[in-house]
Structure formats: structure tokens, C-alpha cells
């Protein structure tokens, strides 16, 4: 990047001299403080220092389980399995006193997001919650490799500062947001690496074949999936987010090899207008911590360029619509062990060290801004209700055709703790009729007002004409359901039920009582692949009818009807 000047190049030159050392050591990455000898270092457990080669996901899991076993500062939770059956882990790291009252802390946090009772919250004496997530793109693994160092530091460092940090903070550390992608990439890069090391960018080691490690098993980009949350990885972490209401969520990535290091704020003209200005002010304040720590190590960086904060389906933006602060980190990628770049030699250990530094600066920021961040979370939800009261739109109604799109939209909304009601009296609006018992109502007067706005609004004007990627995602349109905003003059509160959802089956029956020779099933609809899969798994014979492509015939004893 030419505009990042000769001056930065000079910086790199001095840094590169250090990084060309053959193998890094622990003190290259972490502060030289006293460490508890009962906690194994990553190198003692792996048999090599972090950065010497790419760790596999299995190694990452093994080390984290070991930390959980030996440290009373860590509770490890497996929150799900990836499509390829890999465990997805979240470490809750805090001091032992907090470990014994996690449920009480969680309850107090839920209170912060409920404006009816949040006035009684004791924000000054509440810990902050810091959700740290690494390498959602599996081939950007400096983050996941750094997570072992960060976890080790938090488990083993013996300083008054770390004691204070653990007293004031609950750290939710997810060492790998994309287990299957990480495993695919680490296998590739380790197997393509030359024993003598080639730094030429055209070397095989730096050029993975499609589908690469970025995606998960089904080639989903998990960093676009935070809203629709269709993959198990996303579903699991959205649930953790909703359970804890973290003050901050970090999202550690890599970018092109010729870039340096980026952290948010992003491009100011591309912040989603639903995000309050205070969010960006706090993001900038936290950026000061990264800048200070990276500068101490002569690491060149940039901010307010290239990346934006617009699409809420990204990990660094999803929190911004919910009283939290999302932070994107982007490290220039060595991709393999060491690669020549426009800025000189970029090594894997160097990229891991930068992610470690950014993690340590985040820890410090959250601990020092604890009260401010908790106040912001409380005020965010309070002001959400005030803004909702001023909004001419009182809610959104969408049809329940009792088929997959409507029901899936409903389940997406409920994943994000959005309040939804059944419609009990017919609603006519904008030339559409939503029948009683056959539609759902999403009120704007609810704590999740801003997220509701972000998901239902059809935004057609923008401050900037350029985007990092996604600029529109109106969910009811995406699911293809009949829907409408309802304004104050069109709204009759009697037409909707109390919060909570009752569902009716599309087919009107739940249990098929009488044994039959066979069943005929209409084969048109989104659910058919699911139904077919379940029948076949249950060992029931199913036939497609060749003359009638719109039906299936199923039954244990049935013979194909054309026999
Ligand atoms: Zn990425």
C-alpha cells in the first residue's frame, strides 16, 4: 500500500530483523512477568513453540482442555459440534470467586438490558464481559494460534494487574470460530510447506485450492451468518451472545499480505445509521489502547479505512445493534510460515504476535472502561424504548403460511431475543390482509428495537456509495413472506396477543392414529426434503410417483404404484 509510506517501511525493516530469527520463544509473544509453573505453556504441551508451524484444531482443543483441567480461573464449555463433528469451545475465564457466581452475574446482566428494572442495576460493582473470538475464517489462523497464548497468559500470569483484570472481567474466549475451516487449512499449509522454507508468494504453501479454509464444511462464510445463523457454529455463538450480553466482542481476521494491521473504527461514512454515535466514540476510545500497545512494539497499523461497520451479519457489527461494541482486527496474512511482501518478510510468528498484542490491549481496555461500558449497555436499551416510542412504525406483521419460510423467519427472530406475538384479529394494511391466527406481530416497542429496525427496514438511501460487501438484507423479503410495516394510525393493539408464540401445524394433525396401507404426501413445499429425510431415516419406504411429480407415497408395506 503505497500511501502507507516509506516511513512505515523503515519501521518494518527494523522489525523484520527480529522476525527472521529461526524460532520464536514465549517471551517474544507475552510480557515478561511471573507465570504459575503449574500451568503448562503452549510449547510444553504441543512440543513446539506457537508459530513454528500451524497448529491443527485437534491440538487447539487438546491444549484448551488441559488449561481447563489445571486452572481454577477457567471453565471450558463445549457449546456445540461443527458439521464435521469438531467440538466448539468457549472458555469462561475469570477469578475463582466470580467462577462460583456466574449465574448471578448473568442474571444481573440480563437486568441491565431490561429498561423496566435496569435503573436498579449496580453498574459500578458489576464485572464487564469481554467476548473474544478468533479466526472465523479458517485460513486466517494467526488469531486461533494467538488464542493459546492469550489463554495461557490469563491462566498463568501472576501479577496484581492480572488479578484485578480477572476480578473485574468475565472473558468468554472462543479460540476458533470455524473449526472445520481451520482444520482444512492447517492440513493444507503444513503438508505443502518446504522443509527449507520458501518465501516466494507463488510457492505452493501460499496458494490453497478451492474451497480453501475460509469457509465451514458447507462452504458458508460464517462471518456473514450472524443474523440468519443457519450454521451450527453461528447458532451456538448467537446463543452465547444472547445469554451473556457482552460489552465487547472481538473478531480477529487476516487480510492481504501486503497490508499491515487494522482495527476499528472503520470508514466513518459506512457505519450503519441504526448504530448510535456513542458506539463509535467508545470504539475510538478502545482503539487508543490498541494504538498504544502496538506502537510500543513498532507495529505499523491503520484505522478508519477499507473496512466498514454496516452489515449486522458480521461478528464485528452484530454487537453494535445490541448495546455492545464489535471490534474487527485484520492482520496482513503470512498465509504460510513466512512470505515476501511489499513491506519485507512477513512471518507467521509476527502475525500471531500482533493478534496477541491486540488481545492484551482489548483486555486492558475492557477492564479500565468497565463502568462506562456497563452504563452504555444499560443506556442503550433505555434509549431504544424512547426511540421506539417516537417511531411512526408501531410494528411489523408477517404472514404465517405454516410453512418453512415464515417459521424459519420466526425462529431467526427468536434466536436474537426479539419479542414476537400471535395476531388474534385480522390486520388489513397496505392492501394486504393478515388473518387472525395466521400471522405474527413484531412490535417496535421492545428492548431489541434497533435490531428489529435493522432487520425489517427497507433501506434505499446511503451516505456512501461504496460498501465492503452487503448493503441490504431486509429479512422478510429474503424469506419471501407476505409482510408490512404498521404505522400508528393503522395499529389496533387489540389485534395482537400478549408476547409469546403459539404454533399450529400446517397439516392440522400431529399424530397419525390409524394404521394405513400407505400415505400420500403432497410433494410441493420447502419442508419436503426434511420430511423425506426423516421418513427414510426411520426405514420407511418412500416412492416418487412418475406420473404425478407433486406427490410422494410412503408406507412400510407399500409397493410402487406403477407395479
Ligand atoms: Zn476474514
PDB file of C-alpha atoms in Angstrom, residues 15-256:
ATOM      1  CA  UNK A  15      11.124  -5.290  12.944  1.00  0.00           C
ATOM      2  CA  UNK A  16      11.936  -7.820  10.235  1.00  0.00           C
ATOM      3  CA  UNK A  17      15.460  -8.166  11.533  1.00  0.00           C
ATOM      4  CA  UNK A  18      13.992  -9.588  14.734  1.00  0.00           C
ATOM      5  CA  UNK A  19      11.492 -11.828  12.975  1.00  0.00           C
ATOM      6  CA  UNK A  20      13.990 -13.554  10.801  1.00  0.00           C
ATOM      7  CA  UNK A  21      15.168 -15.437  13.908  1.00  0.00           C
ATOM      8  CA  UNK A  22      14.636 -19.150  13.356  1.00  0.00           C
ATOM      9  CA  UNK A  23      12.186 -19.989  16.147  1.00  0.00           C
ATOM     10  CA  UNK A  24      10.224 -17.647  18.370  1.00  0.00           C
ATOM     11  CA  UNK A  25      10.164 -18.068  22.148  1.00  0.00           C
ATOM     12  CA  UNK A  26       7.366 -17.382  24.624  1.00  0.00           C
ATOM     13  CA  UNK A  27       8.802 -14.016  25.678  1.00  0.00           C
ATOM     14  CA  UNK A  28       8.576 -12.861  22.063  1.00  0.00           C
ATOM     15  CA  UNK A  29       4.783 -13.003  22.438  1.00  0.00           C
ATOM     16  CA  UNK A  30       3.950 -12.345  26.067  1.00  0.00           C
ATOM     17  CA  UNK A  31       5.008  -9.855  28.743  1.00  0.00           C
ATOM     18  CA  UNK A  32       7.933 -11.000  30.892  1.00  0.00           C
ATOM     19  CA  UNK A  33       6.038 -11.449  34.164  1.00  0.00           C
ATOM     20  CA  UNK A  34       5.873 -14.264  36.676  1.00  0.00           C
ATOM     21  CA  UNK A  35       3.892 -17.288  35.440  1.00  0.00           C
ATOM     22  CA  UNK A  36       2.444 -20.103  37.521  1.00  0.00           C
ATOM     23  CA  UNK A  37       4.678 -23.137  36.790  1.00  0.00           C
ATOM     24  CA  UNK A  38       1.730 -25.493  37.343  1.00  0.00           C
ATOM     25  CA  UNK A  39       0.140 -24.231  34.104  1.00  0.00           C
ATOM     26  CA  UNK A  40       1.725 -25.818  31.012  1.00  0.00           C
ATOM     27  CA  UNK A  41       2.924 -23.390  28.345  1.00  0.00           C
ATOM     28  CA  UNK A  42       1.644 -23.986  24.809  1.00  0.00           C
ATOM     29  CA  UNK A  43       5.154 -25.162  23.799  1.00  0.00           C
ATOM     30  CA  UNK A  44       5.417 -27.674  26.645  1.00  0.00           C
ATOM     31  CA  UNK A  45       2.069 -29.173  25.665  1.00  0.00           C
ATOM     32  CA  UNK A  46       2.467 -29.038  21.847  1.00  0.00           C
ATOM     33  CA  UNK A  47       6.135 -29.972  21.673  1.00  0.00           C
ATOM     34  CA  UNK A  48       6.948 -26.817  19.670  1.00  0.00           C
ATOM     35  CA  UNK A  49       6.530 -23.096  20.195  1.00  0.00           C
ATOM     36  CA  UNK A  50       3.475 -21.335  18.787  1.00  0.00           C
ATOM     37  CA  UNK A  51       4.279 -20.051  15.288  1.00  0.00           C
ATOM     38  CA  UNK A  52       6.802 -22.752  14.409  1.00  0.00           C
ATOM     39  CA  UNK A  53       4.071 -24.487  12.432  1.00  0.00           C
ATOM     40  CA  UNK A  54       0.309 -24.153  12.093  1.00  0.00           C
ATOM     41  CA  UNK A  55      -1.496 -25.947  14.899  1.00  0.00           C
ATOM     42  CA  UNK A  56      -4.400 -28.180  13.959  1.00  0.00           C
ATOM     43  CA  UNK A  57      -7.815 -27.755  15.530  1.00  0.00           C
ATOM     44  CA  UNK A  58      -7.299 -31.007  17.460  1.00  0.00           C
ATOM     45  CA  UNK A  59      -4.170 -29.545  19.065  1.00  0.00           C
ATOM     46  CA  UNK A  60      -6.037 -26.362  19.925  1.00  0.00           C
ATOM     47  CA  UNK A  61      -8.818 -28.368  21.589  1.00  0.00           C
ATOM     48  CA  UNK A  62      -6.325 -30.532  23.492  1.00  0.00           C
ATOM     49  CA  UNK A  63      -4.476 -27.570  24.950  1.00  0.00           C
ATOM     50  CA  UNK A  64      -7.668 -25.751  25.960  1.00  0.00           C
ATOM     51  CA  UNK A  65      -8.981 -28.869  27.703  1.00  0.00           C
ATOM     52  CA  UNK A  66      -5.675 -29.110  29.559  1.00  0.00           C
ATOM     53  CA  UNK A  67      -5.928 -25.486  30.718  1.00  0.00           C
ATOM     54  CA  UNK A  68      -9.457 -26.165  31.911  1.00  0.00           C
ATOM     55  CA  UNK A  69      -8.199 -29.168  33.861  1.00  0.00           C
ATOM     56  CA  UNK A  70      -5.352 -27.378  35.645  1.00  0.00           C
ATOM     57  CA  UNK A  71      -6.633 -23.805  36.110  1.00  0.00           C
ATOM     58  CA  UNK A  72      -9.307 -22.657  38.558  1.00  0.00           C
ATOM     59  CA  UNK A  73      -9.564 -19.445  36.523  1.00  0.00           C
ATOM     60  CA  UNK A  74     -11.033 -21.340  33.544  1.00  0.00           C
ATOM     61  CA  UNK A  75     -14.299 -23.143  32.892  1.00  0.00           C
ATOM     62  CA  UNK A  76     -14.495 -24.746  29.482  1.00  0.00           C
ATOM     63  CA  UNK A  77     -17.804 -25.318  27.792  1.00  0.00           C
ATOM     64  CA  UNK A  78     -18.415 -27.221  24.591  1.00  0.00           C
ATOM     65  CA  UNK A  79     -21.291 -25.271  23.075  1.00  0.00           C
ATOM     66  CA  UNK A  80     -21.839 -27.482  20.075  1.00  0.00           C
ATOM     67  CA  UNK A  81     -20.283 -29.502  17.292  1.00  0.00           C
ATOM     68  CA  UNK A  82     -19.392 -28.330  13.824  1.00  0.00           C
ATOM     69  CA  UNK A  83     -20.790 -30.075  10.748  1.00  0.00           C
ATOM     70  CA  UNK A  84     -17.701 -32.293  10.718  1.00  0.00           C
ATOM     71  CA  UNK A  85     -18.196 -33.150  14.398  1.00  0.00           C
ATOM     72  CA  UNK A  86     -15.481 -30.926  15.881  1.00  0.00           C
ATOM     73  CA  UNK A  87     -16.109 -29.501  19.336  1.00  0.00           C
ATOM     74  CA  UNK A  88     -16.801 -25.787  19.526  1.00  0.00           C
ATOM     75  CA  UNK A  89     -15.347 -24.376  22.710  1.00  0.00           C
ATOM     76  CA  UNK A  90     -15.918 -21.336  24.837  1.00  0.00           C
ATOM     77  CA  UNK A  91     -13.672 -20.730  27.841  1.00  0.00           C
ATOM     78  CA  UNK A  92     -15.121 -18.634  30.633  1.00  0.00           C
ATOM     79  CA  UNK A  93     -12.081 -17.013  32.223  1.00  0.00           C
ATOM     80  CA  UNK A  94     -12.344 -15.018  35.423  1.00  0.00           C
ATOM     81  CA  UNK A  95     -11.162 -15.219  39.016  1.00  0.00           C
ATOM     82  CA  UNK A  96     -12.295 -18.205  41.101  1.00  0.00           C
ATOM     83  CA  UNK A  97     -14.673 -16.060  43.182  1.00  0.00           C
ATOM     84  CA  UNK A  98     -16.532 -14.984  40.024  1.00  0.00           C
ATOM     85  CA  UNK A  99     -16.457 -18.566  38.714  1.00  0.00           C
ATOM     86  CA  UNK A 100     -18.615 -19.603  41.655  1.00  0.00           C
ATOM     87  CA  UNK A 101     -21.305 -16.998  40.936  1.00  0.00           C
ATOM     88  CA  UNK A 102     -21.558 -16.942  37.159  1.00  0.00           C
ATOM     89  CA  UNK A 103     -25.326 -17.455  37.155  1.00  0.00           C
ATOM     90  CA  UNK A 104     -25.875 -14.468  39.467  1.00  0.00           C
ATOM     91  CA  UNK A 105     -23.663 -12.312  37.248  1.00  0.00           C
ATOM     92  CA  UNK A 106     -25.625 -13.412  34.205  1.00  0.00           C
ATOM     93  CA  UNK A 107     -28.920 -12.513  35.859  1.00  0.00           C
ATOM     94  CA  UNK A 108     -27.612  -9.064  36.782  1.00  0.00           C
ATOM     95  CA  UNK A 109     -26.582  -8.519  33.186  1.00  0.00           C
ATOM     96  CA  UNK A 110     -29.970  -9.513  31.828  1.00  0.00           C
ATOM     97  CA  UNK A 111     -31.399  -6.861  34.154  1.00  0.00           C
ATOM     98  CA  UNK A 112     -29.150  -4.243  32.513  1.00  0.00           C
ATOM     99  CA  UNK A 113     -30.870  -4.831  29.180  1.00  0.00           C
ATOM    100  CA  UNK A 114     -34.382  -4.567  30.611  1.00  0.00           C
ATOM    101  CA  UNK A 115     -35.290  -0.853  30.887  1.00  0.00           C
ATOM    102  CA  UNK A 116     -38.162  -1.623  33.289  1.00  0.00           C
ATOM    103  CA  UNK A 117     -35.714  -2.699  36.001  1.00  0.00           C
ATOM    104  CA  UNK A 118     -32.260  -1.581  34.817  1.00  0.00           C
ATOM    105  CA  UNK A 119     -32.442   1.604  36.945  1.00  0.00           C
ATOM    106  CA  UNK A 120     -31.713  -0.559  39.993  1.00  0.00           C
ATOM    107  CA  UNK A 121     -28.565  -2.092  38.469  1.00  0.00           C
ATOM    108  CA  UNK A 122     -25.348  -1.576  40.375  1.00  0.00           C
ATOM    109  CA  UNK A 123     -23.183  -0.841  37.322  1.00  0.00           C
ATOM    110  CA  UNK A 124     -20.211   0.260  39.399  1.00  0.00           C
ATOM    111  CA  UNK A 125     -19.837  -3.119  41.022  1.00  0.00           C
ATOM    112  CA  UNK A 126     -20.580  -5.354  38.061  1.00  0.00           C
ATOM    113  CA  UNK A 127     -17.868  -7.080  36.080  1.00  0.00           C
ATOM    114  CA  UNK A 128     -17.647  -6.358  32.367  1.00  0.00           C
ATOM    115  CA  UNK A 129     -17.990  -9.172  29.840  1.00  0.00           C
ATOM    116  CA  UNK A 130     -15.452  -9.460  27.054  1.00  0.00           C
ATOM    117  CA  UNK A 131     -16.250 -11.974  24.290  1.00  0.00           C
ATOM    118  CA  UNK A 132     -13.044 -12.707  22.336  1.00  0.00           C
ATOM    119  CA  UNK A 133     -13.406 -14.640  19.084  1.00  0.00           C
ATOM    120  CA  UNK A 134     -10.673 -15.899  16.807  1.00  0.00           C
ATOM    121  CA  UNK A 135     -10.319 -16.830  13.135  1.00  0.00           C
ATOM    122  CA  UNK A 136     -13.890 -17.141  11.884  1.00  0.00           C
ATOM    123  CA  UNK A 137     -12.183 -17.510   8.509  1.00  0.00           C
ATOM    124  CA  UNK A 138     -10.314 -20.766   8.913  1.00  0.00           C
ATOM    125  CA  UNK A 139      -7.351 -19.776   6.761  1.00  0.00           C
ATOM    126  CA  UNK A 140      -6.709 -16.632   8.807  1.00  0.00           C
ATOM    127  CA  UNK A 141      -5.252 -18.588  11.675  1.00  0.00           C
ATOM    128  CA  UNK A 142      -2.858 -16.162  13.332  1.00  0.00           C
ATOM    129  CA  UNK A 143      -5.856 -15.416  15.579  1.00  0.00           C
ATOM    130  CA  UNK A 144      -6.511 -19.015  16.651  1.00  0.00           C
ATOM    131  CA  UNK A 145      -2.789 -19.629  17.164  1.00  0.00           C
ATOM    132  CA  UNK A 146      -2.639 -16.465  19.311  1.00  0.00           C
ATOM    133  CA  UNK A 147      -5.613 -17.665  21.372  1.00  0.00           C
ATOM    134  CA  UNK A 148      -3.439 -20.317  23.059  1.00  0.00           C
ATOM    135  CA  UNK A 149      -1.024 -17.614  24.186  1.00  0.00           C
ATOM    136  CA  UNK A 150      -3.838 -15.380  25.432  1.00  0.00           C
ATOM    137  CA  UNK A 151      -5.468 -18.263  27.312  1.00  0.00           C
ATOM    138  CA  UNK A 152      -2.109 -19.266  28.797  1.00  0.00           C
ATOM    139  CA  UNK A 153      -1.445 -15.681  29.889  1.00  0.00           C
ATOM    140  CA  UNK A 154      -4.834 -15.414  31.588  1.00  0.00           C
ATOM    141  CA  UNK A 155      -4.457 -18.800  33.273  1.00  0.00           C
ATOM    142  CA  UNK A 156      -0.860 -18.449  34.415  1.00  0.00           C
ATOM    143  CA  UNK A 157       0.228 -14.799  34.787  1.00  0.00           C
ATOM    144  CA  UNK A 158       0.814 -13.852  38.417  1.00  0.00           C
ATOM    145  CA  UNK A 159       0.642 -10.079  38.713  1.00  0.00           C
ATOM    146  CA  UNK A 160      -1.614  -7.728  40.664  1.00  0.00           C
ATOM    147  CA  UNK A 161      -2.806  -6.310  37.306  1.00  0.00           C
ATOM    148  CA  UNK A 162      -3.981  -9.702  36.066  1.00  0.00           C
ATOM    149  CA  UNK A 163      -5.647 -10.439  39.431  1.00  0.00           C
ATOM    150  CA  UNK A 164      -7.512  -7.151  39.102  1.00  0.00           C
ATOM    151  CA  UNK A 165      -8.392  -7.876  35.478  1.00  0.00           C
ATOM    152  CA  UNK A 166      -9.873 -11.262  36.364  1.00  0.00           C
ATOM    153  CA  UNK A 167     -11.812  -9.774  39.247  1.00  0.00           C
ATOM    154  CA  UNK A 168     -13.378  -7.099  37.046  1.00  0.00           C
ATOM    155  CA  UNK A 169     -13.925  -9.050  33.855  1.00  0.00           C
ATOM    156  CA  UNK A 170     -15.582 -12.193  32.611  1.00  0.00           C
ATOM    157  CA  UNK A 171     -13.733 -13.267  29.487  1.00  0.00           C
ATOM    158  CA  UNK A 172     -15.586 -15.527  27.073  1.00  0.00           C
ATOM    159  CA  UNK A 173     -12.755 -16.809  24.909  1.00  0.00           C
ATOM    160  CA  UNK A 174     -13.685 -18.713  21.765  1.00  0.00           C
ATOM    161  CA  UNK A 175     -10.355 -19.917  20.371  1.00  0.00           C
ATOM    162  CA  UNK A 176     -11.743 -20.906  16.980  1.00  0.00           C
ATOM    163  CA  UNK A 177     -14.945 -19.629  15.412  1.00  0.00           C
ATOM    164  CA  UNK A 178     -14.565 -22.058  12.476  1.00  0.00           C
ATOM    165  CA  UNK A 179     -13.164 -25.479  13.476  1.00  0.00           C
ATOM    166  CA  UNK A 180     -13.673 -27.233  10.115  1.00  0.00           C
ATOM    167  CA  UNK A 181     -12.096 -24.415   8.096  1.00  0.00           C
ATOM    168  CA  UNK A 182      -9.137 -24.223  10.456  1.00  0.00           C
ATOM    169  CA  UNK A 183      -8.518 -27.965  10.231  1.00  0.00           C
ATOM    170  CA  UNK A 184      -8.743 -27.908   6.419  1.00  0.00           C
ATOM    171  CA  UNK A 185      -6.295 -25.017   6.220  1.00  0.00           C
ATOM    172  CA  UNK A 186      -3.761 -26.280   8.757  1.00  0.00           C
ATOM    173  CA  UNK A 187      -3.635 -29.678   6.996  1.00  0.00           C
ATOM    174  CA  UNK A 188      -3.037 -27.957   3.687  1.00  0.00           C
ATOM    175  CA  UNK A 189      -0.416 -25.471   4.778  1.00  0.00           C
ATOM    176  CA  UNK A 190       1.614 -27.916   6.876  1.00  0.00           C
ATOM    177  CA  UNK A 191       1.578 -30.511   4.109  1.00  0.00           C
ATOM    178  CA  UNK A 192       2.689 -28.033   1.428  1.00  0.00           C
ATOM    179  CA  UNK A 193       5.478 -26.423   3.400  1.00  0.00           C
ATOM    180  CA  UNK A 194       9.047 -26.898   2.250  1.00  0.00           C
ATOM    181  CA  UNK A 195      11.493 -28.216   4.844  1.00  0.00           C
ATOM    182  CA  UNK A 196      13.899 -25.432   3.896  1.00  0.00           C
ATOM    183  CA  UNK A 197      11.254 -22.728   3.687  1.00  0.00           C
ATOM    184  CA  UNK A 198      10.262 -20.827   0.570  1.00  0.00           C
ATOM    185  CA  UNK A 199       9.141 -17.214   0.979  1.00  0.00           C
ATOM    186  CA  UNK A 200       8.219 -16.677  -2.677  1.00  0.00           C
ATOM    187  CA  UNK A 201       4.486 -15.751  -2.852  1.00  0.00           C
ATOM    188  CA  UNK A 202       3.992 -18.159  -5.767  1.00  0.00           C
ATOM    189  CA  UNK A 203       5.128 -21.132  -3.649  1.00  0.00           C
ATOM    190  CA  UNK A 204       2.548 -23.883  -3.215  1.00  0.00           C
ATOM    191  CA  UNK A 205       2.318 -23.252   0.527  1.00  0.00           C
ATOM    192  CA  UNK A 206       0.676 -19.851  -0.027  1.00  0.00           C
ATOM    193  CA  UNK A 207      -1.833 -20.886  -2.687  1.00  0.00           C
ATOM    194  CA  UNK A 208      -4.598 -23.119  -1.358  1.00  0.00           C
ATOM    195  CA  UNK A 209      -7.015 -24.665  -3.828  1.00  0.00           C
ATOM    196  CA  UNK A 210     -10.760 -24.061  -3.689  1.00  0.00           C
ATOM    197  CA  UNK A 211     -12.679 -24.237  -1.383  1.00  0.00           C
ATOM    198  CA  UNK A 212      -9.829 -23.071   0.850  1.00  0.00           C
ATOM    199  CA  UNK A 213     -10.057 -22.868   4.621  1.00  0.00           C
ATOM    200  CA  UNK A 214     -12.085 -19.671   4.780  1.00  0.00           C
ATOM    201  CA  UNK A 215     -15.451 -21.405   4.816  1.00  0.00           C
ATOM    202  CA  UNK A 216     -17.027 -24.004   7.060  1.00  0.00           C
ATOM    203  CA  UNK A 217     -17.944 -27.535   5.967  1.00  0.00           C
ATOM    204  CA  UNK A 218     -20.824 -26.398   3.747  1.00  0.00           C
ATOM    205  CA  UNK A 219     -18.709 -23.531   2.362  1.00  0.00           C
ATOM    206  CA  UNK A 220     -20.649 -20.905   4.265  1.00  0.00           C
ATOM    207  CA  UNK A 221     -18.846 -17.699   5.065  1.00  0.00           C
ATOM    208  CA  UNK A 222     -19.538 -17.737   8.801  1.00  0.00           C
ATOM    209  CA  UNK A 223     -18.746 -14.047   9.044  1.00  0.00           C
ATOM    210  CA  UNK A 224     -21.880 -13.261   7.052  1.00  0.00           C
ATOM    211  CA  UNK A 225     -24.067 -15.647   9.080  1.00  0.00           C
ATOM    212  CA  UNK A 226     -24.529 -13.851  12.423  1.00  0.00           C
ATOM    213  CA  UNK A 227     -28.057 -12.663  11.542  1.00  0.00           C
ATOM    214  CA  UNK A 228     -29.589 -15.619   9.707  1.00  0.00           C
ATOM    215  CA  UNK A 229     -27.474 -18.004  11.821  1.00  0.00           C
ATOM    216  CA  UNK A 230     -28.108 -21.040   9.633  1.00  0.00           C
ATOM    217  CA  UNK A 231     -24.948 -22.925  10.583  1.00  0.00           C
ATOM    218  CA  UNK A 232     -24.287 -24.694  13.902  1.00  0.00           C
ATOM    219  CA  UNK A 233     -21.254 -22.500  14.592  1.00  0.00           C
ATOM    220  CA  UNK A 234     -23.345 -19.327  14.251  1.00  0.00           C
ATOM    221  CA  UNK A 235     -26.329 -20.675  16.187  1.00  0.00           C
ATOM    222  CA  UNK A 236     -24.062 -21.611  19.089  1.00  0.00           C
ATOM    223  CA  UNK A 237     -22.347 -18.273  19.357  1.00  0.00           C
ATOM    224  CA  UNK A 238     -25.507 -16.184  18.911  1.00  0.00           C
ATOM    225  CA  UNK A 239     -26.925 -18.141  21.881  1.00  0.00           C
ATOM    226  CA  UNK A 240     -23.829 -17.301  23.973  1.00  0.00           C
ATOM    227  CA  UNK A 241     -24.123 -13.649  22.993  1.00  0.00           C
ATOM    228  CA  UNK A 242     -27.798 -13.544  23.998  1.00  0.00           C
ATOM    229  CA  UNK A 243     -27.052 -15.366  27.232  1.00  0.00           C
ATOM    230  CA  UNK A 244     -24.266 -13.019  28.365  1.00  0.00           C
ATOM    231  CA  UNK A 245     -24.896  -9.604  26.731  1.00  0.00           C
ATOM    232  CA  UNK A 246     -21.149  -8.991  26.404  1.00  0.00           C
ATOM    233  CA  UNK A 247     -19.899  -5.402  26.478  1.00  0.00           C
ATOM    234  CA  UNK A 248     -17.480  -6.115  23.690  1.00  0.00           C
ATOM    235  CA  UNK A 249     -16.914  -8.756  21.023  1.00  0.00           C
ATOM    236  CA  UNK A 250     -13.645  -9.101  19.140  1.00  0.00           C
ATOM    237  CA  UNK A 251     -13.301 -10.648  15.708  1.00  0.00           C
ATOM    238  CA  UNK A 252      -9.710 -11.496  14.707  1.00  0.00           C
ATOM    239  CA  UNK A 253      -9.062 -11.817  10.956  1.00  0.00           C
ATOM    240  CA  UNK A 254      -6.297 -11.637   8.385  1.00  0.00           C
ATOM    241  CA  UNK A 255      -6.199  -9.584   5.180  1.00  0.00           C
ATOM    242  CA  UNK A 256      -3.914  -9.357   2.126  1.00  0.00           C
TER     243      UNK A 256
END
